[in-house]
Structure formats: C-alpha cells, structure tokens
C-alpha cells in the first residue's frame, strides 16, 4: 500500500493483505528490516517510495520478508506480495493517483464514508479541491480501520474462534459499509489461516449485515456465495457473492436462527468432512 506515496518502511508496515506477522502495523520493525538489507532509504532528504526500487532491491526486500512468514502459509504470502502493478503516467509522480491500487483505495475510502461525490469529482478531472479533500478522507478512513481493529482486539468477547471458523460480533462498533474491509483484514491474519471468517454488524432498518471471507490457505469446500444466499432466503433475507467472499442481510429477529444455520453448515460440515 502506498507504492507511490509512502516511505518504503511505512508502505511495508501498512501492508495488511497479506498480513505479515511482526511487520504489519509495526513501523519500527519494518524500518529495522529495510535498514538491515542495505537498501537506500532516502534520496537526499526525501524518503524513497516502493515505486523507486529497482529489481535487485525488490528481490532483496522480498528475501528479507520471508523470515517473518509462517512456514505453513509462506508461499501464499510471498505470492500475494509479488504481482502486477498499474501506473497512470499522466499523473504526478508520488501522488495518490499515479498507482492504480492507490487510486482505487482513494476512491473506495470516499465511498465507504458516504463521500462518493468527492471521488466522482476526481474521476472528472479535479486535481485541486477534490483531491485534497479525498486525501483527508483517506487519512480518516485508515484511522477508522485501525480503531475498529483495536476494539475487536481488546474486546475479545466479540470473537468466537473454532478450528474451522472465526465468528466476529461487530454490532455497535463496525458500520455496515465497513464489514467487507474488516472481515478481509481479519481473514488476512496468519493466526486465522485456513479458516472461514464471518463478521456481523447492525444494518439499516432493524437488519443484521453479514460478511464472510475465506482466509489464506482455506481449503474448505463450503461455497460462501451459496451459504449466504441460501441461508438468507431461508430466513426471508438476501445474500450472495463469490465462492470465497460473500455477504447477507437478515432481519434482527432471525439472528439466532441464522447463527444456528451457519454453525450447522460451516462448523459442523467441516468437522464431518475431516473425520
């Protein structure tokens, strides 16, 4: 994250997909790691950004990161770190709009906190007021994510962890527009490797919103799209998505029944298939 905008250690620290135990959210550890590689961190007084790394430097950094990965999912993590990048050469170097992923993250943050008009303004060419406002929105959005993750980490009663599934109660904390983001972050944590993550929170008009994700290394045969769609329809709700990422919405009075359905079709099914 921040290929064109963040100093190399900061960019590494904000890499949460994949989640790298010991590095993600730990800027000091990332700075120490990059320093140990001998990679040049500054160009004069200016911090270098990941986009300025040459191929040899990228290879050196990847090799250094591997020691922080768990053996059981090291391959998956490294594969996620290496891939295609997309640049918009007409945008200014080191701006949020130069890298395709940064650009999409900026637009996504506008939509997530109900400021879609700002994102539309940028897409229509505004590189002054709207861009400055979007940068402030992105900063706010990232702080919100950190705050939500900290609450979930501190209030452990919200998380029910089994061998095959992690159930997260985000009611009263996570807004429904953020369920996908937070469930993806939880699924990206190495400690949840191989599991299905299901997060719920309050929705509009007395509803409960669910978001489900398969974590790295999850080999479950459960199709999350079918799980959410069929379950929601069973209880007069709506649901669907993809095999590895899906969501649902039900009325609050059906919550206990829906949770029983999930237990029967995720936890119990997994237990049976592994016996």
Backbone as a ProteinNet text record, in pm:
[ID]
protein_1_A
[PRIMARY]
XXXXXXXXXXXXXXXXXXXXXXXXXXXXXXXXXXXXXXXXXXXXXXXXXXXXXXXXXXXXXXXXXXXXXXXXXXXXXXXXXXXXXXXXXXXXXXXXXXXXXXXXXXXXXXXXXXXXXXXXXXXXXXXXXXXXXXXXXXXXXXXXXXXXXXXXXXXXXXXXXXXXXXXXXXXXXXXXXXXXXXXXXXXXXXXXXXXXXXXXXXXXXXXXXXXXXXXXXXXXXXXXXXXXXXXXXXXXXXXXXXXXXXXXXXXXXXXXXXXXXXXXXXXXXXXXXXX
[TERTIARY]
84.4	0	88.5	53.3	131.5	255.7	243.2	360.5	423.4	342.8	393.9	398.8	341.1	320.4	386.9	414.5	466.3	615.8	691.8	828.6	827.4	932.8	936.5	898.9	955.3	917	769.5	714.6	573.7	483	520.1	441.1	436	549.5	554.9	470.1	476.1	400.3	249.7	207.1	64.1	16.8	102.8	61.7	-14.4	-145.4	-228.8	-287.5	-275.7	-319.6	-208.1	-120.5	-126.6	-79.8	-130.7	-86.5	45.4	148.1	280.2	310.2	303.5	324.1	460.1	457.2	580.3	612.1	549.3	575.4	451.3	338	216	180.9	159.6	128.3	248.5	366.7	484.4	591.4	584	672.9	818.9	843.5	981.2	1046.9	971.6	1025.6	1053.1	965.6	984.7	1106.8	1125.2	1242.7	1370.1	1369.4	1485.8	1514.4	1407.3	1424.1	1486	1430.9	1481.1	1624.3	1653.7	1791.4	1888.6	1843.9	1931.8	1965.4	1885	1908.9	2011.9	2038.6	2130.3	2064.1	1933	1860.7	1862.3	1891.3	1895.6	1754.5	1736.3	1603.8	1569.9	1672.5	1646.9	1722.5	1662.6	1727.1	1747.9	1866.3	1887.7	1811.3	1722.1	1639.8	1503.9	1473	1340.8	1341.6	1240.3	1226.2	1190.4	1255.1	1220.3	1091	1017.2	891.5	911.4	825.7	843.5	853.9	786.4	790.2	930.1	1018	1153.6	1253.3	1210.6	1300.4	1332.6	1459.8	1493.9	1472.2	1489.7	1458.6	1543.9	1671.6	1758.7	1713.6	1674.2	1628.4	1497.6	1409	1282.7	1309.9	1401.2	1434.3	1495.4	1583.1	1646.6	1543.5	1448.4	1345.9	1253.7	1213.9	1127.8	1197.3	1326	1401.6	1407	1417.5	1422.5	1287.3	1180.1	1045.4	1011.2	1067.9	1030.2	1052.6	1149.1	1176.3	1065.7	979.1	868.8	740.8	743.5	623.5	620.7	500.6	485.1	506.6	569.3	602.8	480.5	367.7	251.3	185.8	208.5	148.7	248	376.7	480	464	435.4	422.8	309.9	194.2	79.3	108.6	176.4	207.4	302	406.7	502	435.2	347.6	276.7	189.3	130.9	47.6	130.9	254.9	341.3	394.7	397.2	452.3	339	331.9	225.4	237.3	133.9	132.1	102.8	159.9	125.1	79.6	-6.7	-62.4	-39.5	24.4	57.3	-11.1	-47.1	-105.6	-1.2	75.6	191.4	158.1	32.3	-3	-23.4	-34.9	-48.5	89.8	93.8	221.4	287.8	420.2	492.3	470.1	461.9	443.1	309.9	210.9	76.2	-10.8	-124.9	-216.9	-278.2	-267.8	-334.3	-241	-114.1	-16.2	-27.1	-49.1	-59	-205.6	-238.9	-377.6	-437.7	-359.6	-412.6	-435.5	-342.2	-360.9	-482.4	-497.8	-611.2	-741.7	-749.8	-873.2	-899.2	-792.3	-807.6	-862.6	-814.5	-862.6	-1011.6	-1052.2	-1193.4	-1278.4	-1227.6	-1300.5	-1326.4	-1225.8	-1242.8	-1352.2	-1362.9	-1468.8	-1606.5	-1621.3	-1749	-1783.2	-1683.9	-1708.2	-1760.2	-1724.1	-1772.7	-1869.5	-1939.9	-2050.3	-2007.6	-1890.6	-1842.3	-1815.3	-1909.4	-1889.3	-1870.1	-1933.1	-1921.3	-1778.3	-1699	-1558.2	-1483.9	-1509	-1445.6	-1485.6	-1613.2	-1660.8	-1591.5	-1573.9	-1506.4	-1364.3	-1293.2	-1156.7	-1158.1	-1251.6	-1260.8	-1294.9	-1360.1	-1394.3	-1281.3	-1171.3	-1053.9	-1010.9	-1085.1	-1046.8	-921.7	-814.9	-689	-651.2	-747.9	-722	-805.4	-919.5	-1000.2	-1044.3	-1097.3	-1149	-1037.1	-920.8	-809.1	-761.1	-750.6	-707.9	-808.2	-937.2	-1039.6	-1033.3	-1010.3	-1002.1	-883.6	-771.8	-655.2	-686.7	-763	-804.9	-901.2	-990.3	-1085.3	-1010.7	-909.3	-832.1	-761.8	-706.2	-641.9	-742.4	-861	-967.3	-1011.4	-1025	-1068.8	-970.1	-841.8	-740	-740.5	-762.9	-770.7	-891.8	-1003.9	-1123.1	-1094.8	-1026.9	-994.8	-909.2	-805.4	-718.5	-798.6	-888.7	-969.6	-1060.6	-1124.6	-1214.1	-1136.7	-1020.3	-940.1	-891.4	-857.6	-813.8	-926.7	-1048.2	-1163	-1187.2	-1186.2	-1207.5	-1097.4	-975.3	-864.5	-873.4	-926.4	-936.1	-1059.9	-1168.9	-1293.8	-1305.1	-1230.6	-1218	-1348.4	-1445.5	-1574.5	-1646.2	-1605.3	-1669.4	-1627	-1522.5	-1467.9	-1480.4	-1546.3	-1559.1	-1477.1	-1372	-1274.4	-1279.5	-1302.5	-1300.1	-1194.4	-1183.9	-1081.8	-1101.3	-1227.5	-1255.1	-1314.4	-1355.2	-1429	-1401.7	-1402.7	-1392.9	-1520.1	-1599.2	-1721.9	-1694.5	-1726.9	-1696.2	-1824.1	-1848.1	-1963.5	-1919.2	-1953.6	-1916.9	-2030.7	-2138.6	-2256.1	-2220.7	-2267.3	-2241	-2104.4	-2024.5	-1888.4	-1862.9	-1877.9	-1844.8	-1965.1	-1953.2	-2063.9	-2079	-2200.2	-2223.2	-2144.1	-2106.1	-2026.1	-1882.6	-1843.5	-1704.9	-1690.8	-1800.2	-1791.7	-1696.5	-1701	-1612.9	-1466.7	-1436.3	-1298.3	-1244.5	-1322.7	-1276.3	-1268.1	-1366.6	-1361.5	-1242.2	-1208.2	-1091.5	-962.3	-952.9	-833.6	-819.3	-929.7	-925.4	-885.8	-940.8	-907.6	-761.8	-702.4	-563.4	-461.8	-507.4	-414.7	-367.7	-237.4	-185.5	-248.9	-288	-346.6	-481.9	-542.3	-670.2	-654.3	-531.2	-504.2	-582	-643.8	-717.6	-861.2	-904.7	-1039.1	-1132.7	-1261.4	-1363.1	-1392	-1395.3	-1425.5	-1565.4	-1648.9	-1784.2	-1805	-1823.8	-1842.3	-1986	-2044.4	-2179.3	-2182.3	-2275.7	-2294.2	-2435.5	-2471.3	-2603.9	-2617.7	-2733.1	-2763.5	-2877.9	-2923.3	-3033.3	-3166	-3257.8	-3396.8	-3410.5	-3338.6	-3353.2	-3298.2	-3195.8	-3135.6	-2997	-2947.1	-2810.1	-2737.2	-2620.9	-2540.5	-2427.5	-2410	-2303.7	-2203.4	-2076.5	-1971.8	-1884.4	-1861.7	-1781.5	-1664.3	-1552.2	-1431.4	-1359.7	-1296.6	-1205.2	-1064.8	-994.9	-860.9	-758.1	-634.5	-524.1	-511.7	-501.1	-483.8	-610.7	-726.1	-852.8	-889.2	-903.3	-934.5	-1077.1	-1159.1	-1297.7	-1373.5	-1459.1	-1543.9	-1670.2	-1690.1	-1809	-1804	-1909.9	-1923	-1991.8	-1919.1	-1974.1	-2090.5	-2087.2	-2198.3	-2327.3	-2319.3	-2437.1	-2478.6	-2379.5	-2408.1	-2490	-2445.4	-2512.1	-2645.4	-2649	-2773.5	-2882.4	-2849.9	-2949.6	-2993.7	-2897.9	-2931.9	-3019.3	-2985.3	-3064	-3206	-3217.7	-3350.2	-3434.3	-3370.4	-3438.9	-3504.6	-3442.8	-3494.2	-3540.9	-3588.8	-3652.6	-3557.4	-3429.9	-3332.6	-3274.6	-3164.6	-3097.5	-2948.9	-2886	-2743.7	-2683.6	-2551.6	-2482.1	-2340.7	-2275.1	-2137.3	-2055.6	-1940.4	-1848.5	-1819.1	-1750.9	-1720.3	-1638.3	-1549.1	-1459.2	-1488.5	-1589.1	-1624.7	-1771.1	-1850.7	-1994.3	-2053.6	-2179.4	-2246.5	-2394.3	-2460.1	-2603.6	-2662.4	-2793.9	-2866.9	-2996.6	-3020.2	-3142.2	-3202.5	-3327.4	-3386.2	-3333.7	-3328.3	-3264.7	-3335.1	-3466	-3539.2	-3503.1	-3433.5	-3393.4	-3247.5	-3182.5	-3038.5	-3001.7	-3067.2	-3031	-3047.7	-3155.3	-3178.4	-3071.5	-3033.6	-2932.4	-2796.4	-2764.3	-2638.4	-2636.5	-2751	-2760.6	-2738.2	-2794.3	-2776.4	-2628.5	-2559.9	-2417.6	-2335.7	-2366.6	-2293.8	-2312.9	-2435.7	-2464.8	-2399.9	-2385.1	-2338	-2193.5	-2128.1	-1985.3	-1905.3	-1929.7	-1850.5	-1875.7	-2003.1	-2034.5	-1997.8	-2020.5	-1985.9	-1835.8	-1757.7	-1612.5	-1565.5	-1626	-1587.6	-1615.1	-1729.8	-1767.3	-1674.9	-1639.5	-1556.6	-1413.6	-1371.5	-1234.4	-1224.5	-1339.1	-1337.7	-1318.2
-119.1	0	124.8	222.4	345.1	332.9	262.4	237.7	366.9	470.8	598.9	706.6	678.2	786.6	767.2	645.5	621.1	587.3	630.9	581.7	429.2	367.1	220.5	150.7	190.6	121.5	138.3	256.9	283.2	200.6	192.2	113.3	-32.6	-84.2	-222.6	-240.7	-143.9	-153.2	-150.7	-83	-73.9	-185.4	-281.2	-396.4	-493.7	-500.1	-588	-703.5	-697.7	-808	-839.3	-932.8	-1024.4	-960.1	-1013.4	-972.9	-1044.2	-967	-1024.8	-1011.5	-1122.1	-1121.6	-1060.2	-960.2	-894.6	-769.5	-753.3	-635.7	-548.7	-609.2	-531.9	-452.4	-321	-223.9	-194.4	-245.2	-223.7	-149.7	-19.6	62.2	49.7	42.1	30.1	-97.9	-208.7	-336.2	-330.4	-262.4	-250.3	-165.7	-57	27.8	-50.8	-128	-209.9	-313.2	-375.5	-476.8	-417.2	-304.9	-244.7	-195.9	-140.3	-98.1	-215.2	-332	-449.3	-500.2	-463.3	-510.6	-425.6	-306.4	-215.9	-134.4	-148.3	-70.3	77.2	162.6	306.2	357.2	419.3	463.9	605.4	688.5	828.1	870	964.4	1031	1175.2	1203.8	1332.9	1335.4	1433.4	1442.9	1375.8	1334.2	1276.9	1125.2	1072	927.1	867	758.4	687	608.3	589.3	513.7	380.8	281.5	149.9	153.5	248.7	256.6	285.3	335.8	370.8	257	146.1	31.9	-32.3	-67.2	-140.3	-290.1	-370.2	-513.2	-583.9	-549.8	-612.5	-577.3	-452	-409.4	-479	-494.8	-565.8	-709.5	-773.7	-913.3	-924.8	-831.9	-832.4	-814.2	-723.4	-696.4	-816.6	-879.9	-998.4	-1109.3	-1129.4	-1233.3	-1203.3	-1075.1	-1038	-1058.6	-1037.1	-1051.3	-1196.6	-1288.3	-1429.3	-1483.5	-1429.8	-1482.5	-1444.8	-1351.4	-1312.8	-1391.5	-1475.7	-1550	-1685.2	-1729.3	-1861.3	-1967.9	-2077.1	-2181.8	-2236.4	-2248.2	-2313.1	-2230	-2098.7	-2018.8	-1921.3	-1951.5	-1863.3	-1844.7	-1953.7	-1946.2	-1853.5	-1865.9	-1782.1	-1634.1	-1604.4	-1465.6	-1405.1	-1477.1	-1425.2	-1407.3	-1501.1	-1488.7	-1364.2	-1328.7	-1208.4	-1081.3	-1088.6	-970.3	-941.2	-1043.1	-1028	-1031.2	-930.8	-929	-808.7	-787.4	-676.4	-544.8	-438.3	-303.8	-223.6	-126.9	-45.6	101.4	171.1	311.9	398.4	518.8	618.1	727.2	718.6	806.3	954.6	988.7	1130.3	1195.5	1112.6	1167.4	1198.2	1288.2	1329.6	1214.4	1200.7	1100.8	1126.4	1019.6	1023	1084.6	1083.5	1126.2	1003.2	1020.7	910.2	854.7	929.3	889.2	821.9	815.4	759	605.9	541.6	395.3	353.7	253.5	210.5	165.3	93.3	44.7	160.7	255.4	371.6	453	468.9	543.5	477.1	345.9	275.1	280.4	275.2	285.9	422.1	526.1	662	672.5	620	624.4	541	424.9	336.7	404.6	475.7	542.1	648.1	716.5	816.9	751.4	639	569.3	510.9	459	391.8	485.2	613.2	705.8	807.5	761.7	837.6	973	975.2	1095.1	1063.2	991.4	946.4	1062.3	1175.6	1291.1	1339.2	1325.2	1365.2	1275.4	1145.2	1051.3	1077.2	1108.1	1138.3	1262.9	1362.5	1485.2	1459	1371	1335.2	1264.5	1172.3	1099.1	1191.8	1302.8	1400.2	1499.4	1485.9	1566.8	1668.3	1682.5	1780.3	1732.3	1808.2	1774.2	1877.1	1957.3	2058.5	2033	2099.9	2090.5	1947.4	1877.8	1742.8	1645.2	1660.9	1571.9	1594	1718.9	1747.7	1691.7	1707	1654.5	1501.7	1439	1292.2	1241.2	1312.9	1272	1277.6	1379.9	1388.9	1276	1243.4	1133.7	1002.1	980.3	856.3	843.7	953.7	952.7	916.3	975.3	946.2	800.7	751.9	614	514	538.3	448.7	449.3	566.5	574	495.8	506.1	431.3	281.5	233.4	90.5	48.4	127	94.8	91.7	189.7	196	74.3	35.1	-81.2	-208.5	-224.1	-344.1	-347.7	-230.9	-225.2	-263.7	-216.5	-250.7	-400.9	-459.7	-604	-681.2	-628.1	-694	-684.6	-572.3	-551.8	-617.2	-618.9	-677.8	-820.3	-909	-1045.1	-1123	-1081.3	-1149.8	-1142.2	-1048.4	-1032.8	-1141.3	-1214.3	-1311.3	-1453.1	-1537.4	-1679.3	-1757.7	-1821.5	-1886.2	-2037.7	-2108.7	-2254.6	-2303.3	-2433	-2490.2	-2449.8	-2431	-2408.1	-2271	-2197.6	-2073.9	-1970.4	-1842.2	-1730.6	-1647.6	-1641.3	-1562.1	-1431.7	-1318.7	-1188.1	-1106.5	-1058.3	-973.7	-827.8	-758.6	-618.3	-523.5	-575.4	-492.8	-377.3	-258.7	-141.3	-79.8	-139.8	-89.4	-67.9	-172.2	-166.7	-119.4	-10.8	28.8	-71.1	-85.1	-187.8	-164	-40.7	-12.4	-63.4	-104.1	-145.5	-295.1	-371.4	-513.5	-589.2	-560.7	-629.9	-600.3	-474	-434	-503.2	-499.6	-556.2	-708.2	-772.7	-919.5	-964.2	-887	-920.2	-907.2	-804.1	-786.5	-900.5	-939	-1049.6	-1178.9	-1200.2	-1320.7	-1320.9	-1202.1	-1192.4	-1218.6	-1227.8	-1252.6	-1397.5	-1422	-1559.5	-1649.3	-1593.3	-1677.6	-1734.3	-1675.8	-1726.3	-1805	-1837	-1910.6	-2041.8	-2069.3	-2193.2	-2189.5	-2076	-2067.4	-1980	-1994.7	-1905.7	-1798.5	-1672.7	-1560.9	-1509.6	-1497.4	-1444.5	-1331	-1210.7	-1090.4	-1041.6	-998.9	-940.9	-806.1	-721.1	-592.5	-543	-432.7	-375.2	-314.1	-338.5	-276.9	-178.1	-127.5	-31.7	-100.4	-25.4	-66.6	-201.8	-218	-337.9	-464	-450.4	-567.1	-595.5	-713.7	-752.4	-783.4	-721.9	-741.1	-839.5	-938.7	-1038.4	-1025.2	-1047	-1052.2	-1173.2	-1256.8	-1378.5	-1380.9	-1435.9	-1446.1	-1578	-1634.5	-1745.9	-1688.9	-1735.6	-1685.5	-1751	-1703.1	-1764.8	-1911	-1998.9	-2140.4	-2214.7	-2148.4	-2215	-2314	-2439.2	-2544.5	-2596.8	-2521.8	-2561.8	-2575.1	-2675.7	-2694.1	-2609	-2537.8	-2454.1	-2339.2	-2325.6	-2215.2	-2100.6	-1994	-1885.9	-1815.5	-1805.9	-1744	-1822.4	-1954.3	-2038.3	-2039	-2042.6	-2041.8	-1919.3	-1802.3	-1678.3	-1661.3	-1695	-1678.7	-1771.9	-1900.1	-1997.7	-1972.9	-1938.3	-1911.4	-1788.6	-1682.3	-1559.8	-1582	-1652.3	-1680	-1763.5	-1853.7	-1940.2	-1857.8	-1742.9	-1658.2	-1522	-1522.3	-1405	-1286.5	-1317.3	-1212.2	-1221.6	-1152.3	-1156.3	-1181.1	-1251.1	-1277.7	-1326.9	-1335.6	-1382.6	-1329.6	-1350.3	-1303.6	-1399.1	-1435.7	-1525.4	-1647	-1743.3	-1866.4	-1839.7	-1742.2	-1715.4	-1585.2	-1511.7	-1384.9	-1355	-1343.6	-1323	-1250.7	-1210.2	-1139.3	-1170.3	-1125.1	-1147.2	-1039.9	-1023.4	-931.9	-999.5	-1003.3	-1061.2	-964	-987.1	-905.3	-953.2	-860.8	-890.4	-1002.7	-1017.3	-1120.9	-1262.1	-1271.4	-1402.1	-1436	-1351.8	-1366.8	-1502.2	-1540.3	-1666.1	-1785.5	-1786.3	-1896.3	-1898.6	-1780.3	-1772.5	-1818.6	-1783.1	-1828.2	-1980.2	-2038	-2184.6	-2247	-2182.4	-2229.9	-2227.1	-2118.6	-2107.7	-2214.4	-2236.5	-2338.7	-2476.2	-2505.4	-2636.1	-2653.6	-2543.8	-2554.2	-2510.7	-2464.8	-2431	-2515.7	-2496.7	-2565.7	-2716	-2755.3	-2898.3	-2969.6	-2902.9	-2962.8	-2985.5	-2887.2	-2900.6	-3012.4	-3020.4	-3125.2	-3263.2	-3277.2	-3406.6	-3446	-3347.8	-3377	-3411.1	-3373.9	-3401.8	-3522.1	-3588.9	-3709.6	-3833.9
0	0	0	-84.1	-89.3	-174.6	-288.9	-373.8	-422.3	-442.3	-491.9	-384.2	-267.5	-171.5	-36.1	3.6	137.9	134.7	236	250.1	255.1	208.7	198.5	329.8	446	570.5	604.3	578.5	607.7	517.3	390.8	296.7	339.4	383.7	430.2	555.8	646.8	771.8	747.5	642.3	612.3	519.5	492.6	412.2	501.6	481.5	564.2	484.7	353.3	267.5	168.4	203.3	316.3	447.1	555.5	688.8	717.8	753.2	779.6	928.3	998.6	1143.6	1177.3	1266.2	1307.7	1228.7	1112.4	1028.8	1010.4	978.7	957.1	1082.9	1065.8	1171.3	1261.7	1228	1313.2	1233.4	1235.2	1153.3	1195.9	1326.3	1375.4	1324.9	1328.7	1281	1131.6	1058.1	913.2	880.7	955.6	935.2	963.4	1070.3	1104.6	996.1	944.7	840.2	714.6	668.5	545	564.2	680.1	708.3	701.3	748.4	751.3	611.6	512.1	375.2	301.9	354.6	286.3	176.8	161	60.5	99.9	4.2	28.1	57.2	174.4	216.1	171.1	153.2	119.1	-6	-76.5	-188.9	-144.8	-91.5	-27.9	103.5	119.1	239.7	222.2	100.6	71.7	85.1	153.4	164.2	28.8	-5.9	-129	-107.7	-216.4	-211.6	-285.3	-262	-325.1	-476.6	-541	-687	-739.2	-653.2	-694.9	-674.6	-619	-601.4	-735.5	-756.9	-879.1	-855.6	-958.5	-948.8	-843.6	-836.1	-736.3	-594.7	-573.8	-441.5	-404.1	-500.9	-473.8	-431.2	-502.9	-472.7	-332	-299.2	-167.2	-56.5	-78.5	22.3	42.1	-67.7	-58.7	20.2	-7	64.9	214.9	249.6	391.3	459.3	384.6	441.2	470.3	392.3	406.2	547.3	619	753.6	852.3	813.4	901.2	872.5	771.8	734.7	803.8	837.4	897.7	792	829.8	733.3	661.3	733	673.7	563.8	562.2	455.1	393.1	404	349.5	199.5	129.3	-16.7	-57.1	10.2	-23.5	0	111.3	143.3	40	5.1	-92.8	-228.2	-265.3	-393	-395.6	-280	-274.1	-281.8	-236.8	-239.4	-379.2	-464.3	-599.1	-700.7	-785.6	-885.6	-976.8	-1055.5	-1149.6	-1077.5	-1128.3	-1082.8	-1203.8	-1178.9	-1286.9	-1254.6	-1347.4	-1327	-1431.2	-1389	-1478.8	-1501.4	-1611.1	-1631	-1643.4	-1672.1	-1682.2	-1545.2	-1441.9	-1306.6	-1249.9	-1153.4	-1095.4	-1019.8	-1034.6	-953.7	-805.1	-729.5	-584.8	-542.1	-633.5	-595.9	-572.8	-506.7	-480.4	-608.4	-716.7	-840.4	-939.8	-910	-1003.7	-1011.9	-897.5	-891.3	-890.5	-970.4	-982	-850.3	-768.9	-641.1	-544.6	-540.2	-453.6	-497.7	-629.3	-684.3	-641.2	-657.6	-622.5	-472	-391.3	-246.1	-207.6	-275.6	-250.2	-281.5	-397.3	-436	-341	-303.1	-212.4	-78.1	-27.1	102.1	95.2	-18.4	-35	-27.6	-96.3	-95.6	39.9	110.1	237.9	345.4	338.9	441.3	380.4	276	215.6	159.3	95.7	27.7	-119.4	-181	-318.7	-415.7	-387.9	-476.5	-492.1	-386.3	-392.7	-490.8	-482.2	-574.5	-718.3	-739.3	-874.7	-928.5	-842	-883.6	-930.4	-860.5	-900.8	-1035.4	-1053.2	-1180.1	-1296.3	-1266.8	-1371	-1396.1	-1319.5	-1350.1	-1246.4	-1136.7	-1034.7	-961.9	-973.3	-907.5	-801.4	-760.5	-659.2	-534	-521.6	-400.2	-371.2	-472.5	-450.7	-412.4	-474.8	-443.4	-300.8	-259.5	-121.8	-21	-52.7	37.5	43.9	-71.6	-75.5	5.6	1.8	80.6	230	271	411.4	447	353.6	375.1	392.1	308.8	316.4	451.5	500	631.9	740.5	732.1	828.8	819.3	697.4	673.2	732.9	713	767.2	919.7	978.2	1124.7	1175.6	1103.6	1142.3	1143.6	1040.4	1032.2	1151.3	1182.1	1296.3	1426.1	1442.5	1564.4	1576.8	1466.7	1470.3	1503.2	1440.9	1466.3	1611.6	1666.3	1805.6	1900.9	1871	1956	1954.2	1834.6	1824.2	1896.1	1890.5	1957.9	2109.3	2158.9	2303.6	2364	2289.4	2339.3	2285.5	2347.1	2295.4	2297.3	2377.3	2381.6	2247.7	2164	2033.4	1934.1	1963.6	1868.2	1922.1	1844.2	1876.6	1775.1	1824.1	1736.5	1752.6	1642.8	1644.7	1546.3	1529.8	1442.9	1297.7	1256.3	1115.2	1084.2	1187.9	1162.6	1270.9	1230.5	1323.6	1309.9	1416.1	1416.8	1490.7	1427.7	1485.5	1500.5	1621	1650.3	1647.7	1540.8	1527.4	1557.6	1618.1	1646.1	1739.8	1703.8	1785	1764	1676.4	1651.8	1502.9	1424.7	1282.3	1201.4	1124.7	1036.9	923.5	872.4	771.1	642.7	615.9	496.2	508.4	629.6	653.5	679.2	670	705.2	613.6	483.7	389.9	416.2	442.7	470.8	595.5	703.3	830	823.8	761.6	752.1	667.8	565	482.7	562.2	646.1	729.1	829.4	890.8	987.1	916.7	797.8	721	677.2	665.5	622.2	730.9	856	966.6	966.4	979.8	978.8	1084.4	1198.7	1304.1	1262.5	1158.5	1108.6	979	945.4	821.8	817.7	702.7	683.1	729.9	783.8	841.1	757.3	784.9	730.2	835.3	793.5	882.6	850.9	953.1	935.1	1035.1	982.8	1063.9	1050.3	1160.2	1153.7	1224.1	1182	1248	1222.1	1286.8	1268.4	1130.2	1066.1	938	951.4	839.9	840	868.7	927.2	945.9	1015.2	1126.1	1206.4	1143.8	1061.7	997.3	1054.9	1023.2	1057.1	927.2	909.7	789.3	820.1	731.4	745.1	630.2	661.4	560	589.1	488.1	507.5	410.8	457.4	376.8	406	303	324.2	340.8	442	469.5	378.1	387.6	314.8	357.4	261.1	291.5	326.2	316.9	349.7	239.3	275.7	178.8	195.6	264.7	287.6	156.1	148.9	31.3	36.6	146	160.2	59.9	-19.7	-114.2	-41	-11.8	68.9	0.9	-130.9	-202.7	-180.2	-196.2	-175.1	-28.3	60.8	204.3	242.8	199.7	236.3	163.6	37.2	-39.4	11.6	23.7	66.7	211	295.6	434.6	449.4	377.7	386.4	334.7	222.6	166.9	262.9	333.3	430.7	541.2	570.7	677.7	625	500.1	438.2	424.5	401.8	378.3	238.5	215.5	85.5	107.8	12.7	25.9	-103.5	-106.8	-226	-230.8	-344.4	-360.4	-442.3	-391.3	-460.1	-372.2	-429.3	-356	-230.3	-237.4	-124.7	-51.8	-96.7	-32.5	-60.4	44.5	24.5	144.4	129.6	237.6	240.2	346.8	360.7	451.4	437.9	525.7	569.2	699.7	754	855.1	893.6	999.5	1134.6	1229.9	1358.4	1434.1	1414.5	1487.1	1440.1	1325.1	1271.7	1304.3	1384.7	1407.4	1467.9	1575.7	1642.1	1548.8	1470.6	1377	1268.1	1221.9	1117.1	1169.7	1293.5	1353.4	1368.7	1405	1412.9	1275.5	1172.8	1034.6	995.9	1029.7	996.6	1068.5	1195.5	1270.5	1207.9	1166.6	1107.8	971.8	897.6	759.6	738.6	842.6	833.6	931.9	1060	1161.9	1159.6	1163.1	1167.6	1038.6	924	795.1	786	829	826.7	918.9	1036.9	1131.2	1073.8	1007.3	949.6	835.6	751.2	634.1	671.2	793.6	836.1	929.9	954.1	1037.1	951.8
[MASK]
+++++++++++++++++++++++++++++++++++++++++++++++++++++++++++++++++++++++++++++++++++++++++++++++++++++++++++++++++++++++++++++++++++++++++++++++++++++++++++++++++++++++++++++++++++++++++++++++++++++++++++++++++++++++++++++++++++++++++++++++++++++++++++++++++++++++++++++++++++

